[in-house]
Coordinates of C-alpha atoms in Angstrom, one line a residue:
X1 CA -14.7 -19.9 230.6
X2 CA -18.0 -18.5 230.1
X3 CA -16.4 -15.4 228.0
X4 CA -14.9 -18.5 225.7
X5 CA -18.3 -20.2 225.6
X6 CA -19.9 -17.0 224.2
X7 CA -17.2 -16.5 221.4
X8 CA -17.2 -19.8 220.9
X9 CA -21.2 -20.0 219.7
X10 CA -21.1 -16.6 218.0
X11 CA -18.0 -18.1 215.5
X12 CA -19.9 -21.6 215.1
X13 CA -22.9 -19.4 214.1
X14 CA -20.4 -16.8 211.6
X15 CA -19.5 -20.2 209.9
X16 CA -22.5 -21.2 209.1
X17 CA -24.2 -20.2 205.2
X18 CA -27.5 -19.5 206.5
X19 CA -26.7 -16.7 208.9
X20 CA -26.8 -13.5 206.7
X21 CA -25.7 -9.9 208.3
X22 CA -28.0 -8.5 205.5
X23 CA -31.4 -10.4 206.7
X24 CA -33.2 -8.6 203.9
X25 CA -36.4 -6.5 203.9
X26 CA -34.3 -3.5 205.0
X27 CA -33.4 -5.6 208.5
X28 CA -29.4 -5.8 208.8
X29 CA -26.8 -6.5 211.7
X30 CA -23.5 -4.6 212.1
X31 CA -20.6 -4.6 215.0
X32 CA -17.7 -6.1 216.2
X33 CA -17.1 -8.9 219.5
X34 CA -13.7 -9.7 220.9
X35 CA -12.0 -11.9 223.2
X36 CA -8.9 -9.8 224.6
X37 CA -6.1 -10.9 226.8
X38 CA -4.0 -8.0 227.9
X39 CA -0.5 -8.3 230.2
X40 CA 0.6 -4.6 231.4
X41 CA 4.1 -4.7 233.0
X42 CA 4.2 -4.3 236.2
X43 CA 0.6 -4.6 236.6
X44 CA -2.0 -7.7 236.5
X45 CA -3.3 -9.1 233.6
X46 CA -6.5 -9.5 232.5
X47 CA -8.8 -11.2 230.2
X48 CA -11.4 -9.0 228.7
X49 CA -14.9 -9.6 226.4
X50 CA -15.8 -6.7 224.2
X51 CA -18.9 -5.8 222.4
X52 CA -20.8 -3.6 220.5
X53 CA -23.5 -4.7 218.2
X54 CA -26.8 -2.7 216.6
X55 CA -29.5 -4.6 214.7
X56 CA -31.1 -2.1 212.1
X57 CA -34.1 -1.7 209.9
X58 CA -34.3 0.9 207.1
X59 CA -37.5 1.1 204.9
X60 CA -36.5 1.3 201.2
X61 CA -39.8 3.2 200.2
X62 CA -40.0 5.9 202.7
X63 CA -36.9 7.0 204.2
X64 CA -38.0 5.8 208.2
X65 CA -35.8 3.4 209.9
X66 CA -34.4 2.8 213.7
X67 CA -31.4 0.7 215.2
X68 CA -31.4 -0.9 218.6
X69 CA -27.7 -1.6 220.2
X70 CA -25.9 -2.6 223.0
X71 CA -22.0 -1.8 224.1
X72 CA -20.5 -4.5 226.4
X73 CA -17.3 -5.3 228.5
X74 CA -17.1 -8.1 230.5
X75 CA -14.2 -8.7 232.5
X76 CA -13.5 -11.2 235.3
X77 CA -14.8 -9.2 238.2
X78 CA -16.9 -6.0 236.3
X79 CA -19.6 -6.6 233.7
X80 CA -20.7 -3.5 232.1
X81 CA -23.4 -2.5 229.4
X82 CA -25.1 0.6 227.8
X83 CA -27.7 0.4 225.5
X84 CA -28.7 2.2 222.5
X85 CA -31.5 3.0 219.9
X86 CA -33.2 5.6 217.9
X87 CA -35.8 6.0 215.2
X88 CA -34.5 7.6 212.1
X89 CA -35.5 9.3 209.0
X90 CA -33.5 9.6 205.9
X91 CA -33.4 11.4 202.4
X92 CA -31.4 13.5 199.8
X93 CA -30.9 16.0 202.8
X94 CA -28.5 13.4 204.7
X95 CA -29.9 11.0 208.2
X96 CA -31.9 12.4 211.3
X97 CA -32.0 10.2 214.5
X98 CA -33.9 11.0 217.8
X99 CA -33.6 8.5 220.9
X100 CA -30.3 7.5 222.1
X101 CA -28.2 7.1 218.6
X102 CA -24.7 6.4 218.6
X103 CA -22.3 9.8 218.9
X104 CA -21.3 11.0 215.9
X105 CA -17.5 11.5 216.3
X106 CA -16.8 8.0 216.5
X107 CA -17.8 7.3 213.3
X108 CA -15.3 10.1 211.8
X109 CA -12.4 9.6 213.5
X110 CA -9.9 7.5 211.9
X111 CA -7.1 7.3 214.3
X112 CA -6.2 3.8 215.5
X113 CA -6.2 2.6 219.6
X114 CA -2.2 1.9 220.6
X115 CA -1.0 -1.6 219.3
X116 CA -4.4 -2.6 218.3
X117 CA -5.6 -3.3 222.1
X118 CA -9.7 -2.4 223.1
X119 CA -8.6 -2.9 227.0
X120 CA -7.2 1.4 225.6
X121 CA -10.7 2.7 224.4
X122 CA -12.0 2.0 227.9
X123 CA -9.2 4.1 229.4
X124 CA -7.6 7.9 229.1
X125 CA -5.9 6.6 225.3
X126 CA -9.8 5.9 224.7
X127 CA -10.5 9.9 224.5
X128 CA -7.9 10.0 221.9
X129 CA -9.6 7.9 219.4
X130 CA -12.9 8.7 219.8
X131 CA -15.7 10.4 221.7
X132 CA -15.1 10.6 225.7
X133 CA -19.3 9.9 225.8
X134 CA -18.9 6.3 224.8
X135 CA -16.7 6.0 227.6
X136 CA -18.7 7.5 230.2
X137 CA -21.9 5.7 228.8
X138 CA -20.4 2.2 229.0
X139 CA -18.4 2.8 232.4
X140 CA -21.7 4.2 234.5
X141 CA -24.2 2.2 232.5
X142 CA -26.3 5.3 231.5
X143 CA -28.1 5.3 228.2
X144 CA -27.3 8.8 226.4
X145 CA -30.3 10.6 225.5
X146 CA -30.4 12.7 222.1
X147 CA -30.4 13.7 218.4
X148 CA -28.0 13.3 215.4
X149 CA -27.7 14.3 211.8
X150 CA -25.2 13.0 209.1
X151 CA -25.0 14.3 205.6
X152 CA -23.1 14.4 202.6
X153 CA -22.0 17.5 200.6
X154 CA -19.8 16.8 197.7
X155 CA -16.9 15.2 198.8
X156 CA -17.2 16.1 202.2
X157 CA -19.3 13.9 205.0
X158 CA -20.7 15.9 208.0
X159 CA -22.1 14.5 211.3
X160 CA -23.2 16.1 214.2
X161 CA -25.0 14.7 217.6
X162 CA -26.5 15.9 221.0
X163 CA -26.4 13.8 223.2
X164 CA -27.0 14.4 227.8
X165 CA -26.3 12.0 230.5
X166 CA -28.4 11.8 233.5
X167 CA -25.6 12.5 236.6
X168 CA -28.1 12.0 239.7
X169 CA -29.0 14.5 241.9
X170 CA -31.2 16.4 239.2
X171 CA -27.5 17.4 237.2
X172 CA -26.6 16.3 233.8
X173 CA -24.0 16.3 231.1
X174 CA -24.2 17.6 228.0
X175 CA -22.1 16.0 225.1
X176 CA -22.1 18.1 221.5
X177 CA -19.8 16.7 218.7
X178 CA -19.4 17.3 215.4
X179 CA -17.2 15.3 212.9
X180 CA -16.3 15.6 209.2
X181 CA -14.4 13.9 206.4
X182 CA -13.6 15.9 203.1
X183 CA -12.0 13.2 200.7
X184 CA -9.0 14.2 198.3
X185 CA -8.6 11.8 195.3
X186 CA -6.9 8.9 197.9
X187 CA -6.3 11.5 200.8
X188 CA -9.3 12.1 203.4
X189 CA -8.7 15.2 205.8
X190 CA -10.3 14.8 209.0
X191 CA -11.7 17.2 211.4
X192 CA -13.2 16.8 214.9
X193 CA -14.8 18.7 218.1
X194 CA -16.7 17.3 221.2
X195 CA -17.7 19.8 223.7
X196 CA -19.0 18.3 227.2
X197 CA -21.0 20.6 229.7
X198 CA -21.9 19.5 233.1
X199 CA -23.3 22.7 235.1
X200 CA -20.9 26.2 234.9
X201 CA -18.1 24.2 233.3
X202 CA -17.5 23.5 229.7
X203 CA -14.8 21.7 228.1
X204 CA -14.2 21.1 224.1
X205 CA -11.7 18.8 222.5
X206 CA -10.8 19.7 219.1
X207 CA -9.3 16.6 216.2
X208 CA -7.5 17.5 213.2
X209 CA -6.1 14.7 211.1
X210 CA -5.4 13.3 207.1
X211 CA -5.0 9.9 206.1
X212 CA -3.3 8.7 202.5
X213 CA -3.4 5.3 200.5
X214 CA -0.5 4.9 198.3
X215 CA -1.0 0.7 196.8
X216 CA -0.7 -1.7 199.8
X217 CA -0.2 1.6 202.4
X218 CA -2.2 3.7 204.3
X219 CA -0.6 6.9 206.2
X220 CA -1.8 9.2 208.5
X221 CA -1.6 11.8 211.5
X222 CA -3.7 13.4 214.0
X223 CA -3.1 16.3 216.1
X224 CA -5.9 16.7 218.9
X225 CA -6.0 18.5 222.0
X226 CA -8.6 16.4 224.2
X227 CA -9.6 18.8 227.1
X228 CA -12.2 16.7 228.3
X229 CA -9.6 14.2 229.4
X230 CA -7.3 16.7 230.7
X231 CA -7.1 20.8 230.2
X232 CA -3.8 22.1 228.5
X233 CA -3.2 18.6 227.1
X234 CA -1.7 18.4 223.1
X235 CA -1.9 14.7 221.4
X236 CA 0.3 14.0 218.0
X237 CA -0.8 10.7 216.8
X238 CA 1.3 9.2 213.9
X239 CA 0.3 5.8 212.1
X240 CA 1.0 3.5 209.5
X241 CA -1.2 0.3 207.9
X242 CA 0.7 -2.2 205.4
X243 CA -2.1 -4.5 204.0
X244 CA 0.0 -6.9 202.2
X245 CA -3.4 -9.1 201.4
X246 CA -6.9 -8.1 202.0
X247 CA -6.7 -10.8 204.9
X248 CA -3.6 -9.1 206.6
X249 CA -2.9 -5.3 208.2
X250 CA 0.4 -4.4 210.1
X251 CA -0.3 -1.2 211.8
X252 CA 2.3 0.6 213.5
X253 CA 1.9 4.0 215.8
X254 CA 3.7 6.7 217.2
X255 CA 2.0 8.8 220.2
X256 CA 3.4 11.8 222.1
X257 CA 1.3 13.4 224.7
X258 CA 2.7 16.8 226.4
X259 CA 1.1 19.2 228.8
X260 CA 2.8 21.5 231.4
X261 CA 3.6 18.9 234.1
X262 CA 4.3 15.6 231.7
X263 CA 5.8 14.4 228.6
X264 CA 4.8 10.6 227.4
X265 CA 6.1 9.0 224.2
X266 CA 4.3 5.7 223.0
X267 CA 5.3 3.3 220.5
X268 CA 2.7 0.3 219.3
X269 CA 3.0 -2.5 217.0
X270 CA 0.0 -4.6 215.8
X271 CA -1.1 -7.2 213.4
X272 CA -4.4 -8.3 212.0
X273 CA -5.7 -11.6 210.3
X274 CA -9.1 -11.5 209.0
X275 CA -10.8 -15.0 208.0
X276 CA -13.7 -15.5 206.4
X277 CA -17.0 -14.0 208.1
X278 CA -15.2 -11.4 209.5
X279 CA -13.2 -13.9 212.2
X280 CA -10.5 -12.2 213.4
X281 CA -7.2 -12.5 215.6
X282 CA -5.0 -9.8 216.7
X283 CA -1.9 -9.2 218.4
X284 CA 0.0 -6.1 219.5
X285 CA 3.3 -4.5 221.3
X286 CA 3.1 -1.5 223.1
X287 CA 5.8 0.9 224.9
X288 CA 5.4 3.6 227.0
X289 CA 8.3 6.5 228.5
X290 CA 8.1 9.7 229.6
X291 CA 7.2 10.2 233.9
X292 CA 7.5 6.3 234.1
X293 CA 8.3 3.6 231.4
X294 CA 6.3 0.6 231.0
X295 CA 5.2 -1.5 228.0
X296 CA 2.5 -4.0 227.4
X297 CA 1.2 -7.1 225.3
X298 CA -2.4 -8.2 223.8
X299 CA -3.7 -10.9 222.1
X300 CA -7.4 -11.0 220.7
X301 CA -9.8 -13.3 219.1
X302 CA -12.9 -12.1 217.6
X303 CA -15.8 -11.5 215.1
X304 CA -16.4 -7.9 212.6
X305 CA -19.7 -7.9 211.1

């Protein structure tokens, strides 16, 4: 009830004219909050609140600025959070930001979650999509630490972050990643690396993907090999968005992890209804074979800002 209640006030407040995500005077408001319910066969189900939200100011005169954030997941027995902010500095030469900014990766990586469900980012799948430090941050409530740059050169769009975890006991991990999108007329080629460092050992994941829009379609693949969420592991990620209205995505995937000791093939099946004010609801289908055979179902209601 009390994750209703808070989705609840935040739609009452989308729907109202006075609330403005651009507050003016360089102050603005970005993220996304979502009420998931998600059934796993042969498993419990669960009812999830998501969230990730940054309030920002950037000065239109002289290039400083800073974000605060927070990343949230509130489930019935496990509230999380992480927070985040940095001050930032911005010119012809691209962004700077030193404090705890938001890894870069994410924000290049275009490769959609199976069937449309969150519940995935904050699981193995969630390595596959993005940066395995978001996950980490949010799951052991530590605030990452560091610095990032983002640029653009032509047609291409560079970011790169630093970014260390305190572990306890005077250890740390280190999280470098790097991400890049060189556009082609309506093709984007995509490209990706996050290495993660915690004492002798060193692991890098490496993304490599393109995405196409032909009218009402979008296409696209990615091939990654995500050794921070297991060594000798390849990913093939294959996905397709029909947007028959600005309102309304069908998304479907294909998924095929393989390593030495498994092979897993996933199928997912979503659709997406945007409102006005960003007010969302999703649903999705999801199969899974390989070592064991399984399939689930999610349903989410939510905000995009």
């Amino acid at each position: 009830m009390r994750h209703l209640s808070i989705l609840a006030a935040l739609f009452a407040s989308a729907a109202t004219p006075t609330l403005a995500l651009d507050f003016g005077n360089g102050f603005s408001a970005e993220g996304k909050i979502e009420l998931e319910y998600t059934d796993i066969e042969d498993s419990s189900d669960e009812t999830y609140l998501f969230g990730d939200v940054d309030l920002s100011y950037q000065s239109a005169t002289t290039g400083f600025g800073g974000f605060v954030g927070i990343d949230s997941l509130f489930a019935d027995e496990d509230d999380r959070k992480v927070f985040y902010g940095a001050l930032s500095y911005s010119g012809d030469f691209g962004k700077v930001q030193i404090g705890a900014p938001r890894v870069a990766l994410d924000d290049y990586l275009r490769a959609p979650i199976l069937s449309g469900a969150d519940f995935f980012e904050f699981g193995e799948l969630g390595a596959l999509t993005g940066s395995y430090l978001s996950l980490i941050a949010v799951v052991f409530e530590e605030t990452p630490l560091g610095l990032r740059y983002d640029g653009t050169f032509g047609p291409a769009s560079i970011g790169v972050s630093y970014h260390s975890i305190d572990e306890g006991s005077s250890s740390t991990i280190d999280f470098i990643t790097a991400g890049m999108n060189y556009s082609l007329g309506n093709t984007v080629l995509i490209a990706g690396l996050e290495n993660i460092s915690a004492g002798s050992t060193s692991r890098t994941s490496v993304f490599l993907g393109a995405e196409t829009t032909l009218d009402q379609f979008m296409l696209g693949f990615q091939y990654s090999k995500p050794e921070a969420l297991a060594s000798g592991v390849d990913a093939i990620e294959v996905y397709g968005v029909y947007s028959p209205t600005d309102a309304l995505d069908f998304t479907a995937t294909y998924l095929k992890l393989e390593s030495g000791s498994f092979d897993t093939e996933a199928y997912g099946l979503s659709a997406k209804y945007t409102a006005s004010y960003g007010a969302f609801v999703e649903a999705g289908y999801g199969e899974f074979s390989g070592s064991g055979s399984s399939s689930q179902a999610n349903l989410g209601l939510g905000i995009e800002f």
